[in-house]
mmCIF file with all atom_site columns, C-alpha atoms and ligand atoms in Angstrom:
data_model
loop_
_atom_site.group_PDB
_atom_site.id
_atom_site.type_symbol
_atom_site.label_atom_id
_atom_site.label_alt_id
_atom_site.label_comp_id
_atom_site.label_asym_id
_atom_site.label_entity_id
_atom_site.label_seq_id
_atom_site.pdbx_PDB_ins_code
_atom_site.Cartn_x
_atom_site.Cartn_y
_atom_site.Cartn_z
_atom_site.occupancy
_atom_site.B_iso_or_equiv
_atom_site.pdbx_formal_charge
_atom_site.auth_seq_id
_atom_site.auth_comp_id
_atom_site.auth_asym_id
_atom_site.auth_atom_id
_atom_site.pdbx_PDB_model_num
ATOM   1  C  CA  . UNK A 1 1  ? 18.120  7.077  -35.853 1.00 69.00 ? 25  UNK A CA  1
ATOM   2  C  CA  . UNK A 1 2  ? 15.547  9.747  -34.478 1.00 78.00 ? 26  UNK A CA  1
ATOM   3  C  CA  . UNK A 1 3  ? 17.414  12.973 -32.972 1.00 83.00 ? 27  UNK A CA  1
ATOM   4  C  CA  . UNK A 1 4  ? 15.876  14.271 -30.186 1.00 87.00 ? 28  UNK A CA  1
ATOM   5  C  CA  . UNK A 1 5  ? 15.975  18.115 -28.596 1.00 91.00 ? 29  UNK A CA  1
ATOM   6  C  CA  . UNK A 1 6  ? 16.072  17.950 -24.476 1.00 93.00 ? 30  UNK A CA  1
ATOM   7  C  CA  . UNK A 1 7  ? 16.435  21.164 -22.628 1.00 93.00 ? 31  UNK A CA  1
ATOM   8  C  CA  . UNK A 1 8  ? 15.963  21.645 -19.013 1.00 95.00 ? 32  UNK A CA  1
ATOM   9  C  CA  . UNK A 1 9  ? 12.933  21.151 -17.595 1.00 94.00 ? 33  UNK A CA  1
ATOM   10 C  CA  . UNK A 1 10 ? 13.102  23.109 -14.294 1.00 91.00 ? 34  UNK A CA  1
ATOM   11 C  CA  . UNK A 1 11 ? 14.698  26.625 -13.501 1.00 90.00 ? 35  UNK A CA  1
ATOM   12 C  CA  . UNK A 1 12 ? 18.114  24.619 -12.440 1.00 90.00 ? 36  UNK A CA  1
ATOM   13 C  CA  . UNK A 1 13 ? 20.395  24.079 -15.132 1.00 93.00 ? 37  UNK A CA  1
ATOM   14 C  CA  . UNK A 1 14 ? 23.430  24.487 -16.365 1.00 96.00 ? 38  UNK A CA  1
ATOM   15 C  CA  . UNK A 1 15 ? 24.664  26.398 -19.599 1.00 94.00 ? 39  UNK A CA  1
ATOM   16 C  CA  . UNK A 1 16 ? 24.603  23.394 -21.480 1.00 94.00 ? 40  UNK A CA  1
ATOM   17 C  CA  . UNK A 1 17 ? 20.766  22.413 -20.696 1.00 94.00 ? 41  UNK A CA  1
ATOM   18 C  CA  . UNK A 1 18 ? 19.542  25.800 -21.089 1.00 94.00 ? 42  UNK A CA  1
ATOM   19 C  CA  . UNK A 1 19 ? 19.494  25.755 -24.709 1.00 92.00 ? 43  UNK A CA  1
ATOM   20 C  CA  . UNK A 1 20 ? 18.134  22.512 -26.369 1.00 90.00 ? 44  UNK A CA  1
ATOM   21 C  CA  . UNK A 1 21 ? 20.925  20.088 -27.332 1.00 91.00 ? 45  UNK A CA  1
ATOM   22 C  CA  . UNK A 1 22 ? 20.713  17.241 -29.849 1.00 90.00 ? 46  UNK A CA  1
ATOM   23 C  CA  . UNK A 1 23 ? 20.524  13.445 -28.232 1.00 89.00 ? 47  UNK A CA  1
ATOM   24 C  CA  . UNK A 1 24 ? 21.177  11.206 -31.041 1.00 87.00 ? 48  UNK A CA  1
ATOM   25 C  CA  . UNK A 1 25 ? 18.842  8.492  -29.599 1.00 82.00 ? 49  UNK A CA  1
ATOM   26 C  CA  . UNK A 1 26 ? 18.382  4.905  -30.763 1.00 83.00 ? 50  UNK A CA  1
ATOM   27 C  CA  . UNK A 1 27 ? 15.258  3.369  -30.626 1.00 79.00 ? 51  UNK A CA  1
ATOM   28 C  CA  . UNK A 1 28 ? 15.814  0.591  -27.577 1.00 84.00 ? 52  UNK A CA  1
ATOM   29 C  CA  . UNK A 1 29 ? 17.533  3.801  -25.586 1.00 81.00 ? 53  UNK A CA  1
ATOM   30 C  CA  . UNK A 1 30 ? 15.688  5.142  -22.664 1.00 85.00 ? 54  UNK A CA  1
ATOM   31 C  CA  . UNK A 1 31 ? 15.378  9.038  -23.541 1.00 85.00 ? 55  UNK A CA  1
ATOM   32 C  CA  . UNK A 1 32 ? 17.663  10.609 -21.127 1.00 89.00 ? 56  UNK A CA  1
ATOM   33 C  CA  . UNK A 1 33 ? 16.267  11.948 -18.072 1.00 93.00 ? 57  UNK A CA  1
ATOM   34 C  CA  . UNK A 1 34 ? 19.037  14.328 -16.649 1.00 95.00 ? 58  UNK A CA  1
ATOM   35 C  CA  . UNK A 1 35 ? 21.417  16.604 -18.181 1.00 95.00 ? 59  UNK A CA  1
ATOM   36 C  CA  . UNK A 1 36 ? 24.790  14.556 -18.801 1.00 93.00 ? 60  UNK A CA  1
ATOM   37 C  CA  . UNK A 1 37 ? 26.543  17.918 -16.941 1.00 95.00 ? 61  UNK A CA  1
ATOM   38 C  CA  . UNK A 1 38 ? 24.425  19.327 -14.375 1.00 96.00 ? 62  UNK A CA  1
ATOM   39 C  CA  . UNK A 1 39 ? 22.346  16.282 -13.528 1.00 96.00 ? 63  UNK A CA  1
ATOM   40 C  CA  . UNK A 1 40 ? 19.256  18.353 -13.550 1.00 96.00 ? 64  UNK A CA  1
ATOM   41 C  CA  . UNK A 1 41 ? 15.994  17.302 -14.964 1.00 95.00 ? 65  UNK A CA  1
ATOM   42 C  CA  . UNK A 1 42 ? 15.768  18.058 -18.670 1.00 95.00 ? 66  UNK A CA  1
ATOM   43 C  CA  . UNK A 1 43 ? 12.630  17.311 -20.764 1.00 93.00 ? 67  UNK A CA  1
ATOM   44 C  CA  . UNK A 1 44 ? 12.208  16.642 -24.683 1.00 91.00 ? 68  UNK A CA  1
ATOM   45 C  CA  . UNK A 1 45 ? 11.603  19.844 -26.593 1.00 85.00 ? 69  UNK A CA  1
ATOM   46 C  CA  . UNK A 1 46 ? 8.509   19.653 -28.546 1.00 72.00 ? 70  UNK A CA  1
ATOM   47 C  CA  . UNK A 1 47 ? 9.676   21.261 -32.281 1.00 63.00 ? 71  UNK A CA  1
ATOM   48 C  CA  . UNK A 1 48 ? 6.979   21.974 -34.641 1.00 62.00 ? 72  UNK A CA  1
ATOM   49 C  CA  . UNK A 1 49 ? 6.939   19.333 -37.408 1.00 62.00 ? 73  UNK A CA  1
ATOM   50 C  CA  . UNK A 1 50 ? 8.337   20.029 -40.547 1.00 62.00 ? 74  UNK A CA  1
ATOM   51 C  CA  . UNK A 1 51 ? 5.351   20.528 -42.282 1.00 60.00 ? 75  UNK A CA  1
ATOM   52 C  CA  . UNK A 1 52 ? 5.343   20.039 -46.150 1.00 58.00 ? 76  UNK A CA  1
ATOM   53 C  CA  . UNK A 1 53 ? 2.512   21.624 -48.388 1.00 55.00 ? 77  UNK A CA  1
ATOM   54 C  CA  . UNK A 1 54 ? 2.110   18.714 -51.154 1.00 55.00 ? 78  UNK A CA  1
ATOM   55 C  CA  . UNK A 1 55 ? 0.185   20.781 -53.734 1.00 55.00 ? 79  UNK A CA  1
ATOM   56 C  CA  . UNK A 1 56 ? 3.192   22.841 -54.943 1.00 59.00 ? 80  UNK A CA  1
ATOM   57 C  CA  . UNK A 1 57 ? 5.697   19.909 -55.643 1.00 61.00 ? 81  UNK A CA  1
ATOM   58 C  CA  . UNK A 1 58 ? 2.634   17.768 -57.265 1.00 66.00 ? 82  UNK A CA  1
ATOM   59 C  CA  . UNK A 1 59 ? 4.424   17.959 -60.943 1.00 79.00 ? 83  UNK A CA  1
ATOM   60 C  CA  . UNK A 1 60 ? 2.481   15.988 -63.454 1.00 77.00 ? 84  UNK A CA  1
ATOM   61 C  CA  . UNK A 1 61 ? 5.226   13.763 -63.554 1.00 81.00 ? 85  UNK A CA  1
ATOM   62 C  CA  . UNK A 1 62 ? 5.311   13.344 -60.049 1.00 82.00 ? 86  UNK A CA  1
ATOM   63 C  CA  . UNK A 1 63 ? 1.815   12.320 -60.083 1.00 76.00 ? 87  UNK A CA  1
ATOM   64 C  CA  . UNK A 1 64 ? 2.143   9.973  -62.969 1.00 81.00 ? 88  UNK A CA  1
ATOM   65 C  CA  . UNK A 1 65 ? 5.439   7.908  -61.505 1.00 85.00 ? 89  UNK A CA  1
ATOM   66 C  CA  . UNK A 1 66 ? 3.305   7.528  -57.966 1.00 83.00 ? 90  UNK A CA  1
ATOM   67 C  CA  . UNK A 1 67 ? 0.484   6.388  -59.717 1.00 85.00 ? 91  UNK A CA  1
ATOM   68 C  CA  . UNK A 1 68 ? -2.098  9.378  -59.170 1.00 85.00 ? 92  UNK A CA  1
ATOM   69 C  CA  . UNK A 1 69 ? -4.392  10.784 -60.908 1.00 87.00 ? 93  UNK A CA  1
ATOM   70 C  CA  . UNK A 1 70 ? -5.092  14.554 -60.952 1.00 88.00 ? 94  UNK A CA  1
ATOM   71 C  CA  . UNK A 1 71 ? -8.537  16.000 -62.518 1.00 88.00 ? 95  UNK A CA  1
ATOM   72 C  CA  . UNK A 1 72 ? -9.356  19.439 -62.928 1.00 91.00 ? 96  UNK A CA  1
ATOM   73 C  CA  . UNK A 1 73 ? -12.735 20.586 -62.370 1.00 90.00 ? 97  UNK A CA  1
ATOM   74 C  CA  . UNK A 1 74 ? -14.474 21.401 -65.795 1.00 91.00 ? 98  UNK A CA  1
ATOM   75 C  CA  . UNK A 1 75 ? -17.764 22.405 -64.501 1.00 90.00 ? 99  UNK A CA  1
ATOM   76 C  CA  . UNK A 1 76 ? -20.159 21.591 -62.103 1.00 89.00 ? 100 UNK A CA  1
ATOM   77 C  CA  . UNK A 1 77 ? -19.727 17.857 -60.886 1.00 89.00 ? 101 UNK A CA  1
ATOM   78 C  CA  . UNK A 1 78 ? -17.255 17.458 -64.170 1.00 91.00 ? 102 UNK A CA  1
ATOM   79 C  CA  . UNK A 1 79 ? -13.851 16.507 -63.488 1.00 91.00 ? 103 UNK A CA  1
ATOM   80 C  CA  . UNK A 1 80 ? -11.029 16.079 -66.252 1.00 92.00 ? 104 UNK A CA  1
ATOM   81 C  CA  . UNK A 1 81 ? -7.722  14.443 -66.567 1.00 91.00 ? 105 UNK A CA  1
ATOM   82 C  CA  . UNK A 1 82 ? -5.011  16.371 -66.280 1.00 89.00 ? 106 UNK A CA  1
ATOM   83 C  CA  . UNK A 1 83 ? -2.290  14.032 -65.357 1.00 86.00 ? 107 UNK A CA  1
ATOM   84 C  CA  . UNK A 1 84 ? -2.489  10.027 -64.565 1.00 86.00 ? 108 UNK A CA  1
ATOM   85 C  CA  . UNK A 1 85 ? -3.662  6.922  -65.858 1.00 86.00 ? 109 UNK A CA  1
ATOM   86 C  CA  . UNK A 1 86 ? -7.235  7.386  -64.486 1.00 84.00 ? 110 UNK A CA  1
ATOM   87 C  CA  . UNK A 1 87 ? -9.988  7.923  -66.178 1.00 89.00 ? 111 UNK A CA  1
ATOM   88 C  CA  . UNK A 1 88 ? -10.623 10.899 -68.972 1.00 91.00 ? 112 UNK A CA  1
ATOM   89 C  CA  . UNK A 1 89 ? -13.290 12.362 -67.096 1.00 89.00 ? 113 UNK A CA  1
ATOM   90 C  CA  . UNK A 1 90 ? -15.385 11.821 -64.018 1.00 88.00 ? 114 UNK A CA  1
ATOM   91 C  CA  . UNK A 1 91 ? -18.837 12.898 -63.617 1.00 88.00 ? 115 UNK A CA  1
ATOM   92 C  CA  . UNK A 1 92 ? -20.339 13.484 -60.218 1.00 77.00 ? 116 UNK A CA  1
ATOM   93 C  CA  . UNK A 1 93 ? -23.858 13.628 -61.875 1.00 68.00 ? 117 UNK A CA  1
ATOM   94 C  CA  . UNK A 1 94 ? -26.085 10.398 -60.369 1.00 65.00 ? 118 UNK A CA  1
ATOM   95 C  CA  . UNK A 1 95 ? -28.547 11.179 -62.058 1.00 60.00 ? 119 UNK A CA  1
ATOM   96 C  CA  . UNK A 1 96 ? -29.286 8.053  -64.843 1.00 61.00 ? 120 UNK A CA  1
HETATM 97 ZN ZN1 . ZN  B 2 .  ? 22.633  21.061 -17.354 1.00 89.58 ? 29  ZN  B ZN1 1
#
C-alpha cells in the first residue's frame, strides 16, 4: 500500500498540514483532498525518488543469479567475460 506525503496547498492551514503528513492510501481510495483538521486544501508532496545507482551493488554473483552477463572492455571493440553465462568474448569488429 503506497504512502503518500500531502501538505497544504494554499497559505491556510493548520499546524498539522503545514508540514507533510503520511496518508497511508489504498489503491481504490480517492487521494484526500482536504486536511482531515483544518479542512483546507492540501496537495500531494512531490519527494524525490529514491534513486539507486546499480553499478556499485552489481557483485559478480549478483549478476550471475539474475542471469547477466558483465564484459570488460579489453581493447578497442573487444569485450571479455567477467561474470555470467554469456559468451567469453565479444568482438565489435564487422569487419569479415
Ligand atoms: Zn490543516
Amino acid at each position: 500500500m503506497p504512502i503518500y506525503e500531502y501538505q497544504a496547498a494554499g497559505h491556510d492551514c493548520c499546524d498539522y498540514c503545514v508540514t507533510a503528513y503520511d496518508v497511508l492510501q489504498k489503491l481504490s481510495d480517492d487521494p484526500p483532498k482536504f486536511c482531515p483538521k483544518c479542512h483546507n486544501p492540501v496537495r500531494r508532496k512531490i519527494s524525490p525518488p529514491n534513486v539507486v545507482s546499480p553499478t556499485p551493488s552489481l557483485s559478480q554473483s549478483n549478476i550471475e543469479k539474475h542471469g547477466l552477463t558483465q564484459f570488460k572492455k579489453v581493447e578497442k571493440g573487444v569485450y571479455e567475460k567477467t561474470a555470467g553465462k554469456g559468451p567469453d568474448y565479444i568482438t565489435g569488429d564487422k569487419t569479415p
